Amino acid sequence: MTWGESHGPAIGCVVDGTPPGIALTDDDIQFWLDRRRPGQSRFTSQRQEPDVVRILSGVFEDDNTKGQVTTGTPISLVIENIDQRSKDYSNIKDKYRPGHADYTYDAKYGLRDYRGGGRQSARETACRVAAGAIARKILGDGITIRGALVQIGTMNVDREQWNWDQVEQNAFWCPDSEMAAEWENYLDDIRKKGSSVGAVIEIVAQGVPAGWGAPLYGKLDSDLAAAMMSINAAKGVEIGSGFATAAFSGEENADEMRIEDGKPVFKSNHAGGILGGISSGQDVIARFVVKPTSSILAPRKTINRNGEETEIVTKGRHDPCVGIRAVPVGEAMMACVLADHLLRHRGQMGA
Amino acid sequence: MTWGESHGPAIGCVVDGTPPGIALTDDDIQFWLDRRRPGQSRFTSQRQEPDVVRILSGVFEDDNTKGQVTTGTPISLVIENIDQRSKDYSNIKDKYRPGHADYTYDAKYGLRDYRGGGRQSARETACRVAAGAIARKILGDGITIRGALVQIGTMNVDREQWNWDQVEQNAFWCPDSEMAAEWENYLDDIRKKGSSVGAVIEIVAQGVPAGWGAPLYGKLDSDLAAAMMSINAAKGVEIGSGFATAAFSGEENADEMRIEDGKPVFKSNHAGGILGGISSGQDVIARFVVKPTSSILAPRKTINRNGEETEIVTKGRHDPCVGIRAVPVGEAMMACVLADHLLRHRGQMGA
Amino acid sequence: MTWGESHGPAIGCVVDGTPPGIALTDDDIQFWLDRRRPGQSRFTSQRQEPDVVRILSGVFEDDNTKGQVTTGTPISLVIENIDQRSKDYSNIKDKYRPGHADYTYDAKYGLRDYRGGGRQSARETACRVAAGAIARKILGDGITIRGALVQIGTMNVDREQWNWDQVEQNAFWCPDSEMAAEWENYLDDIRKKGSSVGAVIEIVAQGVPAGWGAPLYGKLDSDLAAAMMSINAAKGVEIGSGFATAAFSGEENADEMRIEDGKPVFKSNHAGGILGGISSGQDVIARFVVKPTSSILAPRKTINRNGEETEIVTKGRHDPCVGIRAVPVGEAMMACVLADHLLRHRGQMGA
Amino acid sequence: MTWGESHGPAIGCVVDGTPPGIALTDDDIQFWLDRRRPGQSRFTSQRQEPDVVRILSGVFEDDNTKGQVTTGTPISLVIENIDQRSKDYSNIKDKYRPGHADYTYDAKYGLRDYRGGGRQSARETACRVAAGAIARKILGDGITIRGALVQIGTMNVDREQWNWDQVEQNAFWCPDSEMAAEWENYLDDIRKKGSSVGAVIEIVAQGVPAGWGAPLYGKLDSDLAAAMMSINAAKGVEIGSGFATAAFSGEENADEMRIEDGKPVFKSNHAGGILGGISSGQDVIARFVVKPTSSILAPRKTINRNGEETEIVTKGRHDPCVGIRAVPVGEAMMACVLADHLLRHRGQMGA
């Protein structure tokens, strides 16, 4: 399975390798796109992008199929971009916004498309979510993939208060209702100042059987790291207890095993469900950090295309914490990686 | 460029895409392998693996070449395994060592090679180091790749004391001589107890020009994440300020730019040298965490192949902190990823 | 560089790796698409597909670019399908048309989209031509790629009469004007009978420098073979003198070399410009055969989905010789393969 | 599954993705290597290469496995080169042998390893045969892959006389005993003259189920074309009736279907077992042409590295018809492609 994408008047996406006969409608994909959509609270960008997806190919319906299903051939999608304000770009046209990719694009390509954030925009993630929706269909109902925001700034959720139901009930995908209330005040303050802050997202996949992945080429954790780090603004990825394991002793870290109801169980999950590049049957847990939005109101020192020193202030409809909208994207990347590994595992092992 | 490998009586490695005419001898590779070799201090495994590399193909020497050089065709290497003690494996043959991949291998494949750690052994990393030696040759003298251990357990190096020269002068690749002395006592204690501890490794590449990488497919940070996370026992990867950026404000995080000596300079490097998947011309900085060695003397609860509960004690010649030997491996992975991106960049951009 | 595609209400295509700064408009692509378009003579399908291409991303224009140019980031295109007659498919819905992929699709996927030929339709080749248009831009003016029809049925062109100018002046891309006249009568007869016939297409690339390709992975001839054989209805590919070399002696086959004007020249080109997987600087010549259209008026014995014996007659707007429209497609595949190899060569060799 | 290789003092090969638990010994691979080995009759090179293969990894044996079996992890092999005569290469060191890759290597890389044919030598095909041996194991007993020489020079086998048993009973893998006798005289003559001739090889896979392959990416015929064309000296590939279909009418070409014993059967197999990139359940048939050996005794005009005109005579232990030894290589490539497609099909379809 692959996901493709491109940025401009529309976003495209091709998914290859999907098994045939899976029920799949535009609505099945739209459901997940709507979760990523900006403008849903005052804490995300006020751009209005309806993000309407249209399946171009790879599905079919007739009397025998009981509704629209995948054909097994490549599925392609398109999401038209509507809200592209033809605003004045003279401010950012020749200046490099610190923290943005303006400078690196120019350094590589000698030119860049600066409109609407251009190719750098996180708008690209819409098609990741679309591909993720198909990946969830491939994985089936036995596997549940959920994401949550676990840290904004220095404020962490209390894991004792973790409640997945809460995640859908606040503007932050926060599993801890008390922390959600605190974040609301905190982010309001940041938003009013025109500043921004970073965040940590945790993605949990339940129901992944033991055995997906490989010892060397195609390690499950390596593929997850690549997928999560490829998300806009991501600066770190960890699996299970991640960086905390540096301070663990071998005794603490090694998840002990027992038998319960005739099945192997682990007494802890520091490994995040992956040992030696292969899933262990425990929850697969990945966490990634998203840096603060670089588009802020405070003036920042920078240079321009002509190599002159200058300052820049980035106005626009930006996210005070772009990490919020990264939650559905992280879920989608987990789904894509797992669907890939389901297919590869089945190829090698036959079931 | 690819690196391949396999585990058994010998380790092989194929590197494709190397430019021709680069001076390359067995010794050039051996130099880096010797840095990874176990048994060099009491803080690493006491196995004695001479790790002698032999180039099988892809090099040539005649009157015109001034010494042995690459031919541009695939280079293959072999490293014979010498120290394979035919010891008694009955202890681990049917029991799953917690923290090891024993269980996941059996869950996937239905069998596993348990000898000498089998396919799971970090011995595999020898060929990564060999491939990295070739990658350094491709990168040339303008790029310097160095690694250091920055944390063992809860003990971090003092960045004010950072001295690259120190790195070669202690058993830990530690850039802070005072901390190296403390780690010595600390690890001695852990070693004597038969326990282990985790560590964090930092890899710095200096001299990488701005422009390597791509905005979507083949992001430099995504490829580094995959490479570092694929190292045995790695559980997390971060670029630049990494997970710390969650607590940053947009103002703190965005590295400001100025002109010095007519060239663009950044006033900080929270981005770790990568913006939008493309190198910025600053140092490329990646950090990864290695969990504590799972082979410890303390008995741990586990199960066996027959689904029965039992306990296990892992004797053997293991590393109290496997993170130490991960330093040259991390350097090698950085070199491989950068060499790949040099070639890809040159392909697209023509220089 | 990659070309992607999908079949349904629209055809999409993503091309990655294009160097930046190359002039590229919709019209640049449309020019080549118009050559492939059906309905241009009575010898090709009478479907009316305007095949209007729209570039969705990867291009940009401002004051500095002097017209619209590539940005270096992925280019995506879409071609909407207009002429999809909602005709009655009951004839082919459950019956397998001999020579078509109806049976193999059903055997693999358990279902198939039979509308408008469904996913099997040669309509897919439109996006190959679009990708080829971009590939030509990458290759630049120094390389000329042209195709010609050299055989229809048992009637071969006379190579003594080869005239590239003629190719644009008849309905067959025939380089031999006398043979073009003969084919006209011959195909009229076949068309009136509702039958069809096969053809051989020759693609010639002039100006390819010596050195593109590789000895093992990424052989230029191997990549051309894959590309040509992937064209709908192709059943064979040959390079240079191809199958005729079976009857050659070593003396006849080995193209001798001389020096002319200080440069190496070959006295013949049986190798078709490729030796050991690497271009020799001579014309790169590939030839492929396209089988006769399977959609014919004569009733053919077949079976249906229920495993019952039956007969089928395929009505519709089909090509009496689908090989005619394969000429621009073959040119496009040659362009895509060469552009890929230009980029790969430059990556390894630096120029 | 991949096959890798390199040329020098030894040939290596890595095969990834093999299912676990398949019986595999050195002898299983040696059996097939011995078929490719030179020096077995006067019609192939008189070099003596024992081609002894050694499996380095990816297999295991203990009380539970009933003999040595694959572990599911990468398998690596090595074949040491023994017969490397340190002869005088001054003849070919600076001169380009017509028909060889000498010139293209130098044009690309600026240097080449001219010893023993260097990297260009067909010796590389040994590891293809080794990989093919593993591929056959993956395919299992239900699929039979056999190759035959069907043409030498202008002399074709009589298909009415086709007898697979004959193939093992002459020096040519010839299925027609009368033609084998004729070839013997014919090739003796060519050999004595120091000349050479081309040949056509046919590979047939029986037992391939309907459904392997894909409509676009990963077409079975496209992958076969790439694999066969990558064999040293191959200049053309065709599937089923191949180039002959140019002269077919649609009626002749479309293989009609019937039901026999409750199963779909085809009344002919012009498609060579592949329709729309997917196997049809019929025999998969690929044919490729191998040009005459370029190393001949007759002096040929050429140039040298300094751009001067000269002549060359290639002495050595060469094959008068290298196509003979290409038969086991073609079988191996068929096996590798089919094994890949088995795994991919199973991944997507689940069985």
Short mmCIF file of N, CA and C in Angstrom, two decimals, chain B residues 5-10 14 20-21 54-60 62-65 69-74 76 78 80 93-94 105 109 111-115 119 305, chain D residues 5-10 14 20-21 54-60 62-65 69-74 76 78 80 93-94 105 109 111-115 119 305:
data_model
loop_
_atom_site.label_atom_id
_atom_site.label_comp_id
_atom_site.label_asym_id
_atom_site.label_seq_id
_atom_site.Cartn_x
_atom_site.Cartn_y
_atom_site.Cartn_z
N GLU B 5 22.45 -7.42 4.68
CA GLU B 5 23.14 -8.14 5.76
C GLU B 5 22.47 -9.46 5.99
N SER B 6 23.17 -10.32 6.63
CA SER B 6 22.57 -11.57 7.05
C SER B 6 23.40 -12.13 8.17
N HIS B 7 22.80 -13.00 8.93
CA HIS B 7 23.44 -13.47 10.15
C HIS B 7 23.63 -14.97 10.10
N GLY B 8 24.79 -15.41 10.44
CA GLY B 8 25.07 -16.83 10.45
C GLY B 8 26.57 -17.00 10.57
N PRO B 9 27.13 -17.94 9.83
CA PRO B 9 28.59 -18.12 9.91
C PRO B 9 29.35 -16.92 9.36
N ALA B 10 28.66 -16.03 8.65
CA ALA B 10 29.32 -14.83 8.15
C ALA B 10 28.26 -13.76 7.93
N VAL B 14 25.96 -5.72 0.75
CA VAL B 14 26.12 -5.24 -0.61
C VAL B 14 25.81 -3.74 -0.65
N PRO B 20 32.37 5.70 -8.97
CA PRO B 20 33.64 5.03 -9.24
C PRO B 20 34.82 5.92 -8.87
N GLY B 21 35.99 5.28 -8.75
CA GLY B 21 37.22 6.03 -8.59
C GLY B 21 37.51 6.49 -7.18
N ARG B 54 36.30 -8.44 4.46
CA ARG B 54 36.94 -8.77 3.19
C ARG B 54 36.05 -8.23 2.08
N ILE B 55 36.60 -7.36 1.23
CA ILE B 55 35.83 -6.84 0.09
C ILE B 55 35.84 -7.89 -1.00
N LEU B 56 34.66 -8.32 -1.44
CA LEU B 56 34.59 -9.39 -2.45
C LEU B 56 34.54 -8.84 -3.87
N SER B 57 34.02 -7.66 -4.03
CA SER B 57 33.85 -7.13 -5.38
C SER B 57 33.61 -5.64 -5.37
N GLY B 58 33.68 -5.04 -6.54
CA GLY B 58 33.37 -3.62 -6.67
C GLY B 58 34.59 -2.71 -6.52
N VAL B 59 35.77 -3.30 -6.38
CA VAL B 59 36.99 -2.50 -6.33
C VAL B 59 37.99 -3.05 -7.34
N PHE B 60 38.96 -2.22 -7.71
CA PHE B 60 39.90 -2.62 -8.75
C PHE B 60 41.16 -1.76 -8.63
N ASP B 62 44.79 -1.01 -10.97
CA ASP B 62 45.82 -1.28 -11.97
C ASP B 62 46.73 -0.05 -12.07
N ASP B 63 47.52 -0.02 -13.10
CA ASP B 63 48.52 1.06 -13.21
C ASP B 63 47.87 2.45 -13.24
N ASN B 64 46.66 2.50 -13.78
CA ASN B 64 46.02 3.81 -13.96
C ASN B 64 45.29 4.33 -12.74
N THR B 65 45.00 3.46 -11.77
CA THR B 65 44.07 3.86 -10.70
C THR B 65 44.76 4.44 -9.47
N VAL B 69 40.57 1.27 -6.04
CA VAL B 69 39.44 2.21 -6.06
C VAL B 69 38.14 1.49 -6.37
N THR B 70 37.04 2.16 -6.08
CA THR B 70 35.73 1.62 -6.44
C THR B 70 35.56 1.64 -7.96
N THR B 71 34.79 0.65 -8.45
CA THR B 71 34.56 0.57 -9.90
C THR B 71 33.23 1.20 -10.29
N GLY B 72 32.39 1.51 -9.32
CA GLY B 72 31.05 2.02 -9.62
C GLY B 72 30.01 0.91 -9.65
N THR B 73 30.46 -0.34 -9.68
CA THR B 73 29.53 -1.48 -9.67
C THR B 73 29.36 -1.94 -8.22
N PRO B 74 28.35 -2.79 -7.97
CA PRO B 74 28.06 -3.15 -6.57
C PRO B 74 29.28 -3.66 -5.79
N SER B 76 30.55 -5.78 -2.61
CA SER B 76 30.08 -6.71 -1.58
C SER B 76 31.20 -7.04 -0.62
N VAL B 78 32.27 -9.34 3.11
CA VAL B 78 31.91 -10.43 4.01
C VAL B 78 32.74 -10.30 5.30
N GLU B 80 33.50 -12.77 8.45
CA GLU B 80 33.28 -14.12 8.99
C GLU B 80 33.06 -14.05 10.50
N LYS B 93 16.51 -22.16 24.66
CA LYS B 93 15.94 -22.81 23.49
C LYS B 93 14.42 -22.75 23.45
N ASP B 94 13.82 -23.01 24.59
CA ASP B 94 12.36 -23.07 24.60
C ASP B 94 11.71 -21.98 25.45
N TYR B 105 9.60 -13.74 17.36
CA TYR B 105 10.08 -14.60 16.27
C TYR B 105 9.27 -15.89 16.21
N TYR B 109 7.31 -16.83 12.97
CA TYR B 109 7.89 -17.86 12.10
C TYR B 109 7.63 -19.30 12.56
N LEU B 111 9.49 -20.84 14.42
CA LEU B 111 10.80 -21.35 14.83
C LEU B 111 11.76 -20.18 14.92
N ARG B 112 12.88 -20.43 15.59
CA ARG B 112 13.89 -19.37 15.62
C ARG B 112 15.27 -19.99 15.85
N ASP B 113 16.27 -19.29 15.37
CA ASP B 113 17.65 -19.70 15.58
C ASP B 113 18.14 -19.03 16.85
N TYR B 114 18.25 -19.81 17.90
CA TYR B 114 18.57 -19.23 19.23
C TYR B 114 20.06 -19.20 19.52
N ARG B 115 20.84 -19.73 18.60
CA ARG B 115 22.29 -19.80 18.87
C ARG B 115 22.93 -18.41 18.82
N ARG B 119 19.53 -14.66 14.88
CA ARG B 119 19.34 -13.55 13.98
C ARG B 119 19.10 -12.22 14.70
N ARG B 305 7.78 -22.29 25.16
CA ARG B 305 7.11 -22.59 23.88
C ARG B 305 5.83 -23.38 24.06
N GLU D 5 23.79 -9.77 -5.91
CA GLU D 5 24.94 -10.44 -6.48
C GLU D 5 26.10 -9.50 -6.54
N SER D 6 27.26 -10.04 -6.67
CA SER D 6 28.42 -9.20 -6.89
C SER D 6 29.51 -10.08 -7.47
N HIS D 7 30.43 -9.43 -8.12
CA HIS D 7 31.41 -10.18 -8.87
C HIS D 7 32.81 -9.90 -8.36
N GLY D 8 33.59 -10.90 -8.16
CA GLY D 8 34.95 -10.72 -7.68
C GLY D 8 35.46 -12.06 -7.21
N PRO D 9 36.19 -12.09 -6.10
CA PRO D 9 36.69 -13.39 -5.62
C PRO D 9 35.56 -14.32 -5.19
N ALA D 10 34.36 -13.77 -5.02
CA ALA D 10 33.22 -14.62 -4.66
C ALA D 10 31.95 -13.94 -5.12
N VAL D 14 21.60 -12.46 -1.62
CA VAL D 14 20.71 -12.39 -0.47
C VAL D 14 19.27 -12.56 -0.95
N PRO D 20 9.12 -19.27 6.32
CA PRO D 20 9.90 -20.16 7.19
C PRO D 20 9.47 -21.61 7.05
N GLY D 21 10.34 -22.50 7.52
CA GLY D 21 9.96 -23.91 7.63
C GLY D 21 10.11 -24.70 6.34
N ARG D 54 27.57 -22.00 -0.56
CA ARG D 54 27.55 -22.16 0.89
C ARG D 54 26.47 -21.22 1.42
N ILE D 55 25.50 -21.77 2.13
CA ILE D 55 24.46 -20.92 2.74
C ILE D 55 25.05 -20.31 4.01
N LEU D 56 25.04 -18.99 4.09
CA LEU D 56 25.63 -18.32 5.25
C LEU D 56 24.62 -18.07 6.36
N SER D 57 23.38 -17.93 6.02
CA SER D 57 22.39 -17.57 7.04
C SER D 57 20.99 -17.82 6.54
N GLY D 58 20.04 -17.79 7.47
CA GLY D 58 18.64 -17.91 7.10
C GLY D 58 18.11 -19.33 7.14
N VAL D 59 18.95 -20.25 7.61
CA VAL D 59 18.49 -21.63 7.77
C VAL D 59 18.85 -22.11 9.18
N PHE D 60 18.17 -23.15 9.62
CA PHE D 60 18.36 -23.62 10.99
C PHE D 60 17.89 -25.06 11.10
N ASP D 62 17.13 -28.00 14.28
CA ASP D 62 17.23 -28.57 15.63
C ASP D 62 16.27 -29.75 15.72
N ASP D 63 16.06 -30.22 16.91
CA ASP D 63 15.25 -31.43 17.07
C ASP D 63 13.83 -31.27 16.51
N ASN D 64 13.34 -30.02 16.54
CA ASN D 64 11.95 -29.80 16.13
C ASN D 64 11.76 -29.63 14.63
N THR D 65 12.84 -29.35 13.91
CA THR D 65 12.64 -28.93 12.52
C THR D 65 12.69 -30.06 11.50
N VAL D 69 15.91 -26.15 7.77
CA VAL D 69 14.80 -25.42 7.14
C VAL D 69 15.09 -23.92 7.15
N THR D 70 14.34 -23.20 6.32
CA THR D 70 14.44 -21.74 6.33
C THR D 70 13.84 -21.19 7.63
N THR D 71 14.42 -20.06 8.08
CA THR D 71 13.92 -19.44 9.31
C THR D 71 12.93 -18.31 9.02
N GLY D 72 12.81 -17.91 7.77
CA GLY D 72 11.96 -16.76 7.42
C GLY D 72 12.74 -15.46 7.39
N THR D 73 13.96 -15.46 7.90
CA THR D 73 14.81 -14.27 7.87
C THR D 73 15.71 -14.35 6.63
N PRO D 74 16.36 -13.24 6.27
CA PRO D 74 17.12 -13.23 5.01
C PRO D 74 18.12 -14.39 4.88
N SER D 76 21.44 -15.73 3.04
CA SER D 76 22.55 -15.28 2.19
C SER D 76 23.42 -16.45 1.82
N VAL D 78 27.07 -17.70 -0.55
CA VAL D 78 28.29 -17.27 -1.21
C VAL D 78 28.81 -18.40 -2.10
N GLU D 80 32.34 -19.16 -4.01
CA GLU D 80 33.71 -18.68 -4.20
C GLU D 80 34.14 -18.90 -5.66
N LYS D 93 43.00 -4.99 -22.05
CA LYS D 93 43.09 -3.97 -21.01
C LYS D 93 42.69 -2.59 -21.54
N ASP D 94 43.19 -2.25 -22.67
CA ASP D 94 42.95 -0.90 -23.19
C ASP D 94 42.13 -0.88 -24.48
N TYR D 105 31.30 0.60 -20.17
CA TYR D 105 31.81 0.71 -18.79
C TYR D 105 32.78 1.88 -18.68
N TYR D 109 32.08 4.83 -16.20
CA TYR D 109 32.83 4.85 -14.95
C TYR D 109 34.24 5.41 -15.07
N LEU D 111 36.70 3.70 -15.66
CA LEU D 111 37.60 2.57 -15.44
C LEU D 111 36.77 1.29 -15.50
N ARG D 112 37.46 0.17 -15.65
CA ARG D 112 36.73 -1.10 -15.60
C ARG D 112 37.67 -2.21 -15.17
N ASP D 113 37.07 -3.23 -14.55
CA ASP D 113 37.81 -4.41 -14.14
C ASP D 113 37.75 -5.41 -15.30
N TYR D 114 38.85 -5.53 -16.01
CA TYR D 114 38.85 -6.34 -17.24
C TYR D 114 39.23 -7.79 -16.98
N ARG D 115 39.56 -8.12 -15.75
CA ARG D 115 40.02 -9.49 -15.47
C ARG D 115 38.87 -10.49 -15.57
N ARG D 119 33.36 -7.53 -14.23
CA ARG D 119 31.98 -7.46 -13.77
C ARG D 119 30.99 -7.84 -14.86
N ARG D 305 41.47 2.88 -25.52
CA ARG D 305 41.16 3.92 -24.53
C ARG D 305 41.67 5.30 -24.93
#
